[in-house]
PDB file of C-alpha atoms in Angstrom:
ATOM      1  CA  UNK A   1      21.941 -24.217 -37.730  1.00  0.00           C
ATOM      2  CA  UNK A   2      23.161 -22.180 -40.712  1.00  0.00           C
ATOM      3  CA  UNK A   3      26.461 -22.489 -42.495  1.00  0.00           C
ATOM      4  CA  UNK A   4      27.601 -19.261 -40.844  1.00  0.00           C
ATOM      5  CA  UNK A   5      27.040 -20.823 -37.439  1.00  0.00           C
ATOM      6  CA  UNK A   6      29.031 -23.873 -38.471  1.00  0.00           C
ATOM      7  CA  UNK A   7      31.862 -21.594 -39.567  1.00  0.00           C
ATOM      8  CA  UNK A   8      31.634 -19.831 -36.218  1.00  0.00           C
ATOM      9  CA  UNK A   9      32.096 -23.168 -34.437  1.00  0.00           C
ATOM     10  CA  UNK A  10      35.191 -23.864 -36.518  1.00  0.00           C
ATOM     11  CA  UNK A  11      36.627 -20.426 -35.730  1.00  0.00           C
ATOM     12  CA  UNK A  12      35.954 -20.861 -32.016  1.00  0.00           C
ATOM     13  CA  UNK A  13      37.570 -24.307 -32.102  1.00  0.00           C
ATOM     14  CA  UNK A  14      40.635 -22.842 -33.814  1.00  0.00           C
ATOM     15  CA  UNK A  15      40.939 -20.088 -31.195  1.00  0.00           C
ATOM     16  CA  UNK A  16      40.567 -22.578 -28.351  1.00  0.00           C
ATOM     17  CA  UNK A  17      43.314 -24.675 -29.941  1.00  0.00           C
ATOM     18  CA  UNK A  18      45.725 -21.747 -30.067  1.00  0.00           C
ATOM     19  CA  UNK A  19      44.929 -20.031 -26.769  1.00  0.00           C
ATOM     20  CA  UNK A  20      44.289 -23.152 -24.664  1.00  0.00           C
ATOM     21  CA  UNK A  21      46.328 -25.838 -26.392  1.00  0.00           C
ATOM     22  CA  UNK A  22      49.657 -23.996 -26.457  1.00  0.00           C
ATOM     23  CA  UNK A  23      49.579 -23.065 -22.716  1.00  0.00           C
ATOM     24  CA  UNK A  24      48.573 -26.631 -21.801  1.00  0.00           C
ATOM     25  CA  UNK A  25      51.467 -28.006 -23.861  1.00  0.00           C
ATOM     26  CA  UNK A  26      54.007 -25.573 -22.410  1.00  0.00           C
ATOM     27  CA  UNK A  27      52.904 -25.959 -18.792  1.00  0.00           C
ATOM     28  CA  UNK A  28      52.578 -29.720 -19.169  1.00  0.00           C
ATOM     29  CA  UNK A  29      56.021 -30.387 -20.617  1.00  0.00           C
ATOM     30  CA  UNK A  30      57.671 -28.081 -18.089  1.00  0.00           C
ATOM     31  CA  UNK A  31      55.660 -29.489 -15.194  1.00  0.00           C
ATOM     32  CA  UNK A  32      56.474 -33.089 -16.025  1.00  0.00           C
ATOM     33  CA  UNK A  33      60.162 -32.224 -16.319  1.00  0.00           C
ATOM     34  CA  UNK A  34      59.979 -30.618 -12.872  1.00  0.00           C
ATOM     35  CA  UNK A  35      58.365 -33.792 -11.532  1.00  0.00           C
ATOM     36  CA  UNK A  36      61.160 -35.940 -12.919  1.00  0.00           C
ATOM     37  CA  UNK A  37      63.882 -33.659 -11.553  1.00  0.00           C
ATOM     38  CA  UNK A  38      62.295 -33.414  -8.096  1.00  0.00           C
ATOM     39  CA  UNK A  39      61.627 -37.127  -7.748  1.00  0.00           C
ATOM     40  CA  UNK A  40      65.162 -38.009  -8.886  1.00  0.00           C
ATOM     41  CA  UNK A  41      66.991 -35.310  -6.920  1.00  0.00           C
ATOM     42  CA  UNK A  42      65.963 -36.352  -3.418  1.00  0.00           C
ATOM     43  CA  UNK A  43      67.095 -39.582  -1.814  1.00  0.00           C
ATOM     44  CA  UNK A  44      63.727 -39.771  -0.049  1.00  0.00           C
ATOM     45  CA  UNK A  45      61.982 -40.170  -3.398  1.00  0.00           C
ATOM     46  CA  UNK A  46      64.632 -42.399  -4.974  1.00  0.00           C
ATOM     47  CA  UNK A  47      63.892 -44.955  -2.267  1.00  0.00           C
ATOM     48  CA  UNK A  48      60.116 -44.742  -2.742  1.00  0.00           C
ATOM     49  CA  UNK A  49      58.363 -47.320  -4.915  1.00  0.00           C
ATOM     50  CA  UNK A  50      55.454 -44.932  -5.520  1.00  0.00           C
ATOM     51  CA  UNK A  51      57.880 -42.320  -6.862  1.00  0.00           C
ATOM     52  CA  UNK A  52      59.112 -44.857  -9.443  1.00  0.00           C
ATOM     53  CA  UNK A  53      55.597 -45.102 -10.901  1.00  0.00           C
ATOM     54  CA  UNK A  54      55.194 -41.315 -10.847  1.00  0.00           C
ATOM     55  CA  UNK A  55      58.532 -40.777 -12.615  1.00  0.00           C
ATOM     56  CA  UNK A  56      57.632 -43.177 -15.432  1.00  0.00           C
ATOM     57  CA  UNK A  57      54.199 -41.590 -15.593  1.00  0.00           C
ATOM     58  CA  UNK A  58      55.758 -38.124 -16.031  1.00  0.00           C
ATOM     59  CA  UNK A  59      58.013 -39.387 -18.838  1.00  0.00           C
ATOM     60  CA  UNK A  60      55.187 -40.960 -20.864  1.00  0.00           C
ATOM     61  CA  UNK A  61      52.933 -37.978 -20.169  1.00  0.00           C
ATOM     62  CA  UNK A  62      55.451 -35.788 -21.957  1.00  0.00           C
ATOM     63  CA  UNK A  63      55.528 -38.291 -24.802  1.00  0.00           C
ATOM     64  CA  UNK A  64      51.753 -38.051 -25.029  1.00  0.00           C
ATOM     65  CA  UNK A  65      51.811 -34.243 -25.014  1.00  0.00           C
ATOM     66  CA  UNK A  66      54.534 -33.919 -27.658  1.00  0.00           C
ATOM     67  CA  UNK A  67      53.141 -36.470 -30.115  1.00  0.00           C
ATOM     68  CA  UNK A  68      49.452 -35.969 -29.387  1.00  0.00           C
ATOM     69  CA  UNK A  69      48.791 -32.405 -28.308  1.00  0.00           C
ATOM     70  CA  UNK A  70      51.489 -30.707 -30.390  1.00  0.00           C
ATOM     71  CA  UNK A  71      50.205 -32.377 -33.559  1.00  0.00           C
ATOM     72  CA  UNK A  72      46.629 -31.472 -32.599  1.00  0.00           C
ATOM     73  CA  UNK A  73      47.620 -27.823 -32.191  1.00  0.00           C
ATOM     74  CA  UNK A  74      49.328 -27.772 -35.594  1.00  0.00           C
ATOM     75  CA  UNK A  75      46.303 -29.393 -37.282  1.00  0.00           C
ATOM     76  CA  UNK A  76      43.433 -27.471 -35.673  1.00  0.00           C
ATOM     77  CA  UNK A  77      45.237 -24.212 -34.956  1.00  0.00           C
ATOM     78  CA  UNK A  78      47.463 -23.695 -37.986  1.00  0.00           C
ATOM     79  CA  UNK A  79      46.155 -26.121 -40.616  1.00  0.00           C
ATOM     80  CA  UNK A  80      49.405 -28.101 -40.731  1.00  0.00           C
ATOM     81  CA  UNK A  81      48.811 -31.863 -40.659  1.00  0.00           C
ATOM     82  CA  UNK A  82      51.971 -33.943 -40.548  1.00  0.00           C
ATOM     83  CA  UNK A  83      49.911 -37.158 -40.626  1.00  0.00           C
ATOM     84  CA  UNK A  84      48.757 -36.240 -44.151  1.00  0.00           C
ATOM     85  CA  UNK A  85      52.242 -35.715 -45.524  1.00  0.00           C
ATOM     86  CA  UNK A  86      53.965 -38.649 -43.844  1.00  0.00           C
ATOM     87  CA  UNK A  87      52.596 -42.178 -43.610  1.00  0.00           C
ATOM     88  CA  UNK A  88      55.308 -43.001 -41.063  1.00  0.00           C
ATOM     89  CA  UNK A  89      54.231 -40.178 -38.775  1.00  0.00           C
ATOM     90  CA  UNK A  90      50.571 -41.187 -39.200  1.00  0.00           C
ATOM     91  CA  UNK A  91      51.389 -44.619 -37.814  1.00  0.00           C
ATOM     92  CA  UNK A  92      53.997 -43.461 -35.285  1.00  0.00           C
ATOM     93  CA  UNK A  93      51.724 -40.823 -33.737  1.00  0.00           C
ATOM     94  CA  UNK A  94      48.881 -43.244 -33.074  1.00  0.00           C
ATOM     95  CA  UNK A  95      51.270 -45.896 -31.761  1.00  0.00           C
ATOM     96  CA  UNK A  96      52.924 -43.397 -29.430  1.00  0.00           C
ATOM     97  CA  UNK A  97      49.655 -41.844 -28.214  1.00  0.00           C
ATOM     98  CA  UNK A  98      47.982 -45.134 -27.329  1.00  0.00           C
ATOM     99  CA  UNK A  99      51.140 -46.606 -25.797  1.00  0.00           C
ATOM    100  CA  UNK A 100      51.869 -43.538 -23.673  1.00  0.00           C
ATOM    101  CA  UNK A 101      48.271 -43.285 -22.447  1.00  0.00           C
ATOM    102  CA  UNK A 102      48.206 -46.978 -21.533  1.00  0.00           C
ATOM    103  CA  UNK A 103      51.523 -46.820 -19.663  1.00  0.00           C
ATOM    104  CA  UNK A 104      50.441 -43.642 -17.879  1.00  0.00           C
ATOM    105  CA  UNK A 105      47.130 -45.154 -16.752  1.00  0.00           C
ATOM    106  CA  UNK A 106      48.872 -48.358 -15.665  1.00  0.00           C
ATOM    107  CA  UNK A 107      51.400 -46.397 -13.595  1.00  0.00           C
ATOM    108  CA  UNK A 108      48.554 -44.426 -12.044  1.00  0.00           C
ATOM    109  CA  UNK A 109      46.876 -47.688 -10.997  1.00  0.00           C
ATOM    110  CA  UNK A 110      50.153 -49.133  -9.697  1.00  0.00           C
ATOM    111  CA  UNK A 111      50.920 -45.959  -7.731  1.00  0.00           C
ATOM    112  CA  UNK A 112      47.470 -46.049  -6.122  1.00  0.00           C
ATOM    113  CA  UNK A 113      47.774 -49.733  -5.237  1.00  0.00           C
ATOM    114  CA  UNK A 114      51.308 -49.130  -3.954  1.00  0.00           C
ATOM    115  CA  UNK A 115      50.113 -46.419  -1.583  1.00  0.00           C
ATOM    116  CA  UNK A 116      47.385 -48.715  -0.312  1.00  0.00           C
ATOM    117  CA  UNK A 117      49.982 -51.403   0.376  1.00  0.00           C
ATOM    118  CA  UNK A 118      52.462 -48.942   1.913  1.00  0.00           C
ATOM    119  CA  UNK A 119      49.855 -47.620   4.341  1.00  0.00           C
ATOM    120  CA  UNK A 120      48.448 -51.016   5.337  1.00  0.00           C
ATOM    121  CA  UNK A 121      48.728 -52.003   9.000  1.00  0.00           C
ATOM    122  CA  UNK A 122      49.823 -55.535   8.078  1.00  0.00           C
ATOM    123  CA  UNK A 123      53.547 -55.858   7.375  1.00  0.00           C
ATOM    124  CA  UNK A 124      52.747 -58.785   5.095  1.00  0.00           C
ATOM    125  CA  UNK A 125      50.999 -56.344   2.731  1.00  0.00           C
ATOM    126  CA  UNK A 126      53.604 -53.602   3.246  1.00  0.00           C
ATOM    127  CA  UNK A 127      56.421 -55.817   1.957  1.00  0.00           C
ATOM    128  CA  UNK A 128      54.872 -55.720  -1.525  1.00  0.00           C
ATOM    129  CA  UNK A 129      55.446 -51.973  -1.581  1.00  0.00           C
ATOM    130  CA  UNK A 130      59.151 -51.910  -2.388  1.00  0.00           C
ATOM    131  CA  UNK A 131      61.317 -50.428  -5.085  1.00  0.00           C
ATOM    132  CA  UNK A 132      62.359 -53.792  -6.607  1.00  0.00           C
ATOM    133  CA  UNK A 133      58.735 -54.708  -7.256  1.00  0.00           C
ATOM    134  CA  UNK A 134      58.121 -51.235  -8.679  1.00  0.00           C
ATOM    135  CA  UNK A 135      61.022 -51.562 -11.134  1.00  0.00           C
ATOM    136  CA  UNK A 136      59.836 -54.971 -12.314  1.00  0.00           C
ATOM    137  CA  UNK A 137      56.199 -53.933 -12.707  1.00  0.00           C
ATOM    138  CA  UNK A 138      57.006 -50.740 -14.596  1.00  0.00           C
ATOM    139  CA  UNK A 139      59.406 -52.588 -16.913  1.00  0.00           C
ATOM    140  CA  UNK A 140      56.800 -55.296 -17.521  1.00  0.00           C
ATOM    141  CA  UNK A 141      54.016 -52.788 -18.200  1.00  0.00           C
ATOM    142  CA  UNK A 142      56.195 -50.839 -20.663  1.00  0.00           C
ATOM    143  CA  UNK A 143      57.051 -54.018 -22.587  1.00  0.00           C
ATOM    144  CA  UNK A 144      53.422 -55.198 -22.666  1.00  0.00           C
ATOM    145  CA  UNK A 145      52.052 -51.898 -23.962  1.00  0.00           C
ATOM    146  CA  UNK A 146      54.843 -51.518 -26.526  1.00  0.00           C
ATOM    147  CA  UNK A 147      53.949 -54.947 -27.920  1.00  0.00           C
ATOM    148  CA  UNK A 148      50.248 -54.103 -27.723  1.00  0.00           C
ATOM    149  CA  UNK A 149      50.842 -51.035 -29.886  1.00  0.00           C
ATOM    150  CA  UNK A 150      52.294 -52.981 -32.810  1.00  0.00           C
ATOM    151  CA  UNK A 151      48.905 -53.410 -34.605  1.00  0.00           C
ATOM    152  CA  UNK A 152      48.593 -49.616 -34.804  1.00  0.00           C
ATOM    153  CA  UNK A 153      51.530 -49.683 -37.221  1.00  0.00           C
ATOM    154  CA  UNK A 154      49.577 -51.991 -39.523  1.00  0.00           C
ATOM    155  CA  UNK A 155      45.995 -50.763 -39.285  1.00  0.00           C
ATOM    156  CA  UNK A 156      46.511 -46.991 -39.392  1.00  0.00           C
ATOM    157  CA  UNK A 157      46.863 -45.794 -42.983  1.00  0.00           C
ATOM    158  CA  UNK A 158      46.247 -42.746 -45.121  1.00  0.00           C
ATOM    159  CA  UNK A 159      42.865 -42.811 -46.872  1.00  0.00           C
ATOM    160  CA  UNK A 160      42.431 -39.794 -49.134  1.00  0.00           C
ATOM    161  CA  UNK A 161      45.156 -38.061 -47.096  1.00  0.00           C
ATOM    162  CA  UNK A 162      43.322 -38.796 -43.824  1.00  0.00           C
ATOM    163  CA  UNK A 163      45.122 -40.864 -41.174  1.00  0.00           C
ATOM    164  CA  UNK A 164      42.625 -43.477 -39.985  1.00  0.00           C
ATOM    165  CA  UNK A 165      42.091 -47.121 -39.031  1.00  0.00           C
ATOM    166  CA  UNK A 166      41.435 -49.222 -42.129  1.00  0.00           C
ATOM    167  CA  UNK A 167      40.396 -52.418 -40.362  1.00  0.00           C
ATOM    168  CA  UNK A 168      36.817 -52.481 -39.051  1.00  0.00           C
ATOM    169  CA  UNK A 169      37.421 -55.174 -36.415  1.00  0.00           C
ATOM    170  CA  UNK A 170      40.474 -53.408 -35.047  1.00  0.00           C
ATOM    171  CA  UNK A 171      38.553 -50.118 -35.017  1.00  0.00           C
ATOM    172  CA  UNK A 172      35.876 -51.653 -32.793  1.00  0.00           C
ATOM    173  CA  UNK A 173      38.550 -53.130 -30.530  1.00  0.00           C
ATOM    174  CA  UNK A 174      40.455 -49.845 -30.317  1.00  0.00           C
ATOM    175  CA  UNK A 175      37.334 -47.889 -29.358  1.00  0.00           C
ATOM    176  CA  UNK A 176      35.271 -50.248 -27.241  1.00  0.00           C
ATOM    177  CA  UNK A 177      37.991 -52.236 -25.478  1.00  0.00           C
ATOM    178  CA  UNK A 178      41.273 -50.359 -25.543  1.00  0.00           C
ATOM    179  CA  UNK A 179      40.211 -46.718 -25.189  1.00  0.00           C
ATOM    180  CA  UNK A 180      36.937 -47.062 -23.281  1.00  0.00           C
ATOM    181  CA  UNK A 181      37.737 -50.073 -21.103  1.00  0.00           C
ATOM    182  CA  UNK A 182      41.498 -50.416 -20.596  1.00  0.00           C
ATOM    183  CA  UNK A 183      42.395 -46.733 -20.802  1.00  0.00           C
ATOM    184  CA  UNK A 184      39.354 -45.295 -19.046  1.00  0.00           C
ATOM    185  CA  UNK A 185      36.802 -47.435 -17.225  1.00  0.00           C
ATOM    186  CA  UNK A 186      39.039 -50.105 -15.667  1.00  0.00           C
ATOM    187  CA  UNK A 187      41.827 -47.736 -14.485  1.00  0.00           C
ATOM    188  CA  UNK A 188      39.217 -45.376 -13.013  1.00  0.00           C
ATOM    189  CA  UNK A 189      37.560 -48.152 -11.033  1.00  0.00           C
ATOM    190  CA  UNK A 190      40.900 -49.519  -9.779  1.00  0.00           C
ATOM    191  CA  UNK A 191      42.167 -46.086  -8.766  1.00  0.00           C
ATOM    192  CA  UNK A 192      38.953 -45.132  -6.975  1.00  0.00           C
ATOM    193  CA  UNK A 193      38.803 -48.391  -5.001  1.00  0.00           C
ATOM    194  CA  UNK A 194      42.440 -48.454  -3.898  1.00  0.00           C
ATOM    195  CA  UNK A 195      42.527 -44.682  -3.478  1.00  0.00           C
ATOM    196  CA  UNK A 196      39.684 -44.853  -0.957  1.00  0.00           C
ATOM    197  CA  UNK A 197      41.345 -47.784   0.809  1.00  0.00           C
ATOM    198  CA  UNK A 198      44.636 -45.851   1.007  1.00  0.00           C
ATOM    199  CA  UNK A 199      42.790 -42.804   2.345  1.00  0.00           C
ATOM    200  CA  UNK A 200      41.220 -44.947   5.051  1.00  0.00           C
ATOM    201  CA  UNK A 201      44.646 -46.304   5.991  1.00  0.00           C
ATOM    202  CA  UNK A 202      46.069 -42.780   6.184  1.00  0.00           C
ATOM    203  CA  UNK A 203      43.470 -41.832   8.781  1.00  0.00           C
ATOM    204  CA  UNK A 204      45.025 -44.355  11.174  1.00  0.00           C
ATOM    205  CA  UNK A 205      48.688 -43.830  10.287  1.00  0.00           C
ATOM    206  CA  UNK A 206      49.211 -41.142  12.939  1.00  0.00           C
ATOM    207  CA  UNK A 207      48.629 -43.710  15.650  1.00  0.00           C
ATOM    208  CA  UNK A 208      51.289 -46.126  14.413  1.00  0.00           C
ATOM    209  CA  UNK A 209      54.839 -46.359  15.677  1.00  0.00           C
ATOM    210  CA  UNK A 210      56.675 -45.448  12.482  1.00  0.00           C
ATOM    211  CA  UNK A 211      59.349 -42.800  11.723  1.00  0.00           C
ATOM    212  CA  UNK A 212      58.078 -39.250  11.202  1.00  0.00           C
ATOM    213  CA  UNK A 213      59.670 -38.898   7.757  1.00  0.00           C
ATOM    214  CA  UNK A 214      58.074 -42.132   6.508  1.00  0.00           C
ATOM    215  CA  UNK A 215      54.717 -41.115   7.961  1.00  0.00           C
ATOM    216  CA  UNK A 216      54.765 -37.718   6.252  1.00  0.00           C
ATOM    217  CA  UNK A 217      56.055 -39.256   3.024  1.00  0.00           C
ATOM    218  CA  UNK A 218      53.144 -41.704   2.898  1.00  0.00           C
ATOM    219  CA  UNK A 219      50.633 -38.977   3.712  1.00  0.00           C
ATOM    220  CA  UNK A 220      51.853 -36.616   1.016  1.00  0.00           C
ATOM    221  CA  UNK A 221      52.303 -39.278  -1.662  1.00  0.00           C
ATOM    222  CA  UNK A 222      48.813 -40.592  -0.958  1.00  0.00           C
ATOM    223  CA  UNK A 223      47.419 -37.053  -1.225  1.00  0.00           C
ATOM    224  CA  UNK A 224      49.176 -36.543  -4.578  1.00  0.00           C
ATOM    225  CA  UNK A 225      47.851 -39.845  -5.916  1.00  0.00           C
ATOM    226  CA  UNK A 226      44.284 -39.176  -4.727  1.00  0.00           C
ATOM    227  CA  UNK A 227      44.243 -35.703  -6.295  1.00  0.00           C
ATOM    228  CA  UNK A 228      45.492 -37.198  -9.556  1.00  0.00           C
ATOM    229  CA  UNK A 229      42.793 -39.910  -9.482  1.00  0.00           C
ATOM    230  CA  UNK A 230      40.021 -37.334  -9.086  1.00  0.00           C
ATOM    231  CA  UNK A 231      41.528 -35.064 -11.744  1.00  0.00           C
ATOM    232  CA  UNK A 232      41.888 -37.918 -14.232  1.00  0.00           C
ATOM    233  CA  UNK A 233      38.258 -38.895 -13.767  1.00  0.00           C
ATOM    234  CA  UNK A 234      36.958 -35.352 -14.346  1.00  0.00           C
ATOM    235  CA  UNK A 235      39.122 -34.731 -17.419  1.00  0.00           C
ATOM    236  CA  UNK A 236      38.843 -38.130 -19.109  1.00  0.00           C
ATOM    237  CA  UNK A 237      35.148 -39.044 -18.984  1.00  0.00           C
ATOM    238  CA  UNK A 238      33.848 -36.168 -21.205  1.00  0.00           C
ATOM    239  CA  UNK A 239      36.455 -36.826 -23.886  1.00  0.00           C
ATOM    240  CA  UNK A 240      35.876 -40.579 -23.990  1.00  0.00           C
ATOM    241  CA  UNK A 241      32.105 -40.050 -24.246  1.00  0.00           C
ATOM    242  CA  UNK A 242      32.422 -37.735 -27.251  1.00  0.00           C
ATOM    243  CA  UNK A 243      35.181 -39.876 -28.767  1.00  0.00           C
ATOM    244  CA  UNK A 244      32.841 -42.863 -29.030  1.00  0.00           C
ATOM    245  CA  UNK A 245      30.282 -40.859 -31.009  1.00  0.00           C
ATOM    246  CA  UNK A 246      32.724 -39.221 -33.373  1.00  0.00           C
ATOM    247  CA  UNK A 247      34.519 -42.427 -34.415  1.00  0.00           C
ATOM    248  CA  UNK A 248      31.648 -44.803 -35.028  1.00  0.00           C
ATOM    249  CA  UNK A 249      30.649 -45.199 -38.656  1.00  0.00           C
ATOM    250  CA  UNK A 250      27.009 -44.339 -38.114  1.00  0.00           C
ATOM    251  CA  UNK A 251      28.067 -40.782 -37.349  1.00  0.00           C
ATOM    252  CA  UNK A 252      29.222 -40.420 -40.946  1.00  0.00           C
ATOM    253  CA  UNK A 253      25.611 -40.961 -42.016  1.00  0.00           C
ATOM    254  CA  UNK A 254      24.393 -38.032 -39.910  1.00  0.00           C
ATOM    255  CA  UNK A 255      23.826 -34.600 -41.396  1.00  0.00           C
ATOM    256  CA  UNK A 256      26.741 -32.186 -41.579  1.00  0.00           C
ATOM    257  CA  UNK A 257      25.369 -29.993 -38.797  1.00  0.00           C
ATOM    258  CA  UNK A 258      25.362 -32.792 -36.238  1.00  0.00           C
ATOM    259  CA  UNK A 259      28.798 -33.896 -37.398  1.00  0.00           C
ATOM    260  CA  UNK A 260      30.194 -30.391 -36.900  1.00  0.00           C
ATOM    261  CA  UNK A 261      28.551 -30.172 -33.481  1.00  0.00           C
ATOM    262  CA  UNK A 262      30.225 -33.390 -32.373  1.00  0.00           C
ATOM    263  CA  UNK A 263      33.565 -32.293 -33.846  1.00  0.00           C
ATOM    264  CA  UNK A 264      33.283 -29.061 -31.892  1.00  0.00           C
ATOM    265  CA  UNK A 265      32.447 -30.974 -28.704  1.00  0.00           C
ATOM    266  CA  UNK A 266      35.438 -33.225 -29.356  1.00  0.00           C
ATOM    267  CA  UNK A 267      37.734 -30.212 -29.719  1.00  0.00           C
ATOM    268  CA  UNK A 268      36.486 -28.777 -26.421  1.00  0.00           C
ATOM    269  CA  UNK A 269      36.837 -32.017 -24.472  1.00  0.00           C
ATOM    270  CA  UNK A 270      40.161 -33.099 -25.961  1.00  0.00           C
ATOM    271  CA  UNK A 271      41.997 -30.223 -24.304  1.00  0.00           C
ATOM    272  CA  UNK A 272      40.312 -31.088 -21.045  1.00  0.00           C
ATOM    273  CA  UNK A 273      41.610 -34.627 -21.585  1.00  0.00           C
ATOM    274  CA  UNK A 274      45.171 -33.409 -22.186  1.00  0.00           C
ATOM    275  CA  UNK A 275      45.034 -31.522 -18.899  1.00  0.00           C
ATOM    276  CA  UNK A 276      45.285 -34.872 -17.095  1.00  0.00           C
ATOM    277  CA  UNK A 277      48.730 -35.352 -18.693  1.00  0.00           C
ATOM    278  CA  UNK A 278      49.788 -31.730 -18.289  1.00  0.00           C
ATOM    279  CA  UNK A 279      48.667 -30.267 -14.974  1.00  0.00           C
ATOM    280  CA  UNK A 280      48.775 -33.532 -12.991  1.00  0.00           C
ATOM    281  CA  UNK A 281      50.729 -33.131  -9.766  1.00  0.00           C
ATOM    282  CA  UNK A 282      53.588 -30.751 -10.557  1.00  0.00           C
ATOM    283  CA  UNK A 283      52.474 -28.174  -7.990  1.00  0.00           C
ATOM    284  CA  UNK A 284      52.379 -30.893  -5.377  1.00  0.00           C
ATOM    285  CA  UNK A 285      55.845 -32.075  -6.333  1.00  0.00           C
ATOM    286  CA  UNK A 286      57.337 -28.608  -5.935  1.00  0.00           C
ATOM    287  CA  UNK A 287      55.651 -28.251  -2.556  1.00  0.00           C
ATOM    288  CA  UNK A 288      56.864 -31.709  -1.662  1.00  0.00           C
ATOM    289  CA  UNK A 289      60.444 -30.787  -2.560  1.00  0.00           C
ATOM    290  CA  UNK A 290      60.361 -27.748  -0.296  1.00  0.00           C
ATOM    291  CA  UNK A 291      58.590 -29.660   2.446  1.00  0.00           C
ATOM    292  CA  UNK A 292      60.954 -32.623   2.588  1.00  0.00           C
ATOM    293  CA  UNK A 293      64.190 -30.831   1.797  1.00  0.00           C
ATOM    294  CA  UNK A 294      64.885 -30.427   5.483  1.00  0.00           C
ATOM    295  CA  UNK A 295      64.455 -34.156   6.052  1.00  0.00           C
ATOM    296  CA  UNK A 296      66.716 -35.344   3.244  1.00  0.00           C
TER     297      UNK A 296
END
């Protein structure tokens, strides 16, 4: 591949950043705000433990979009890198990104498990799906991931004006364990397992003697959660795969052509990844508002 082709890849990546990144950011921030408003405005949702997880998830998703995607757009689209000019922002951005992603994935898992419990036939399992438990679990998860993010303040530094991890051991941990395992593989497995179990429970819910509003609430919330699980899987796996290659040190020993190819692939998949925090379930929430407004 010639240098002209490499330049073409960079130009294409810049155009994708501007014409895909900005709409994703705008739609995502607005959509998550709509989610929060809808879930807080109806008493039906305020009494739902699953809605608690989805509200927190919407809040941290906006945090991820503002600190992660907005900075990415400024860097790749307009050549403005705030992480180069401010050591504080270099550290803060990475702390915020990893913390928000972790909280979001945790809430997704908790919401899926909650819907499984809420739709179980056994009342012993159903009692674990309540708003008090949801408040405690979300508070605990936020505290844990905030504490977990502290090392990012220490190990992200500016090296020749590039914001990067300066500790090799922490770099391996951040890639192999935190990003790949805790933020990708493990949440995906948990969500798929409990999502399928919740779907199986929903198939039998019509035959149970429960109030119509509660039955429809469980059906729709389970549908929202299942759609989000599938969407997260499709949008996250490509990015994580490319991310592993682009961050390992042995990539730096490759020729420039391969490096630019992987950088281009990373640019393409990163916006797919941000879709999981942007598009999510806002359309479903608006529909849900209209659908349940008559019952509230």
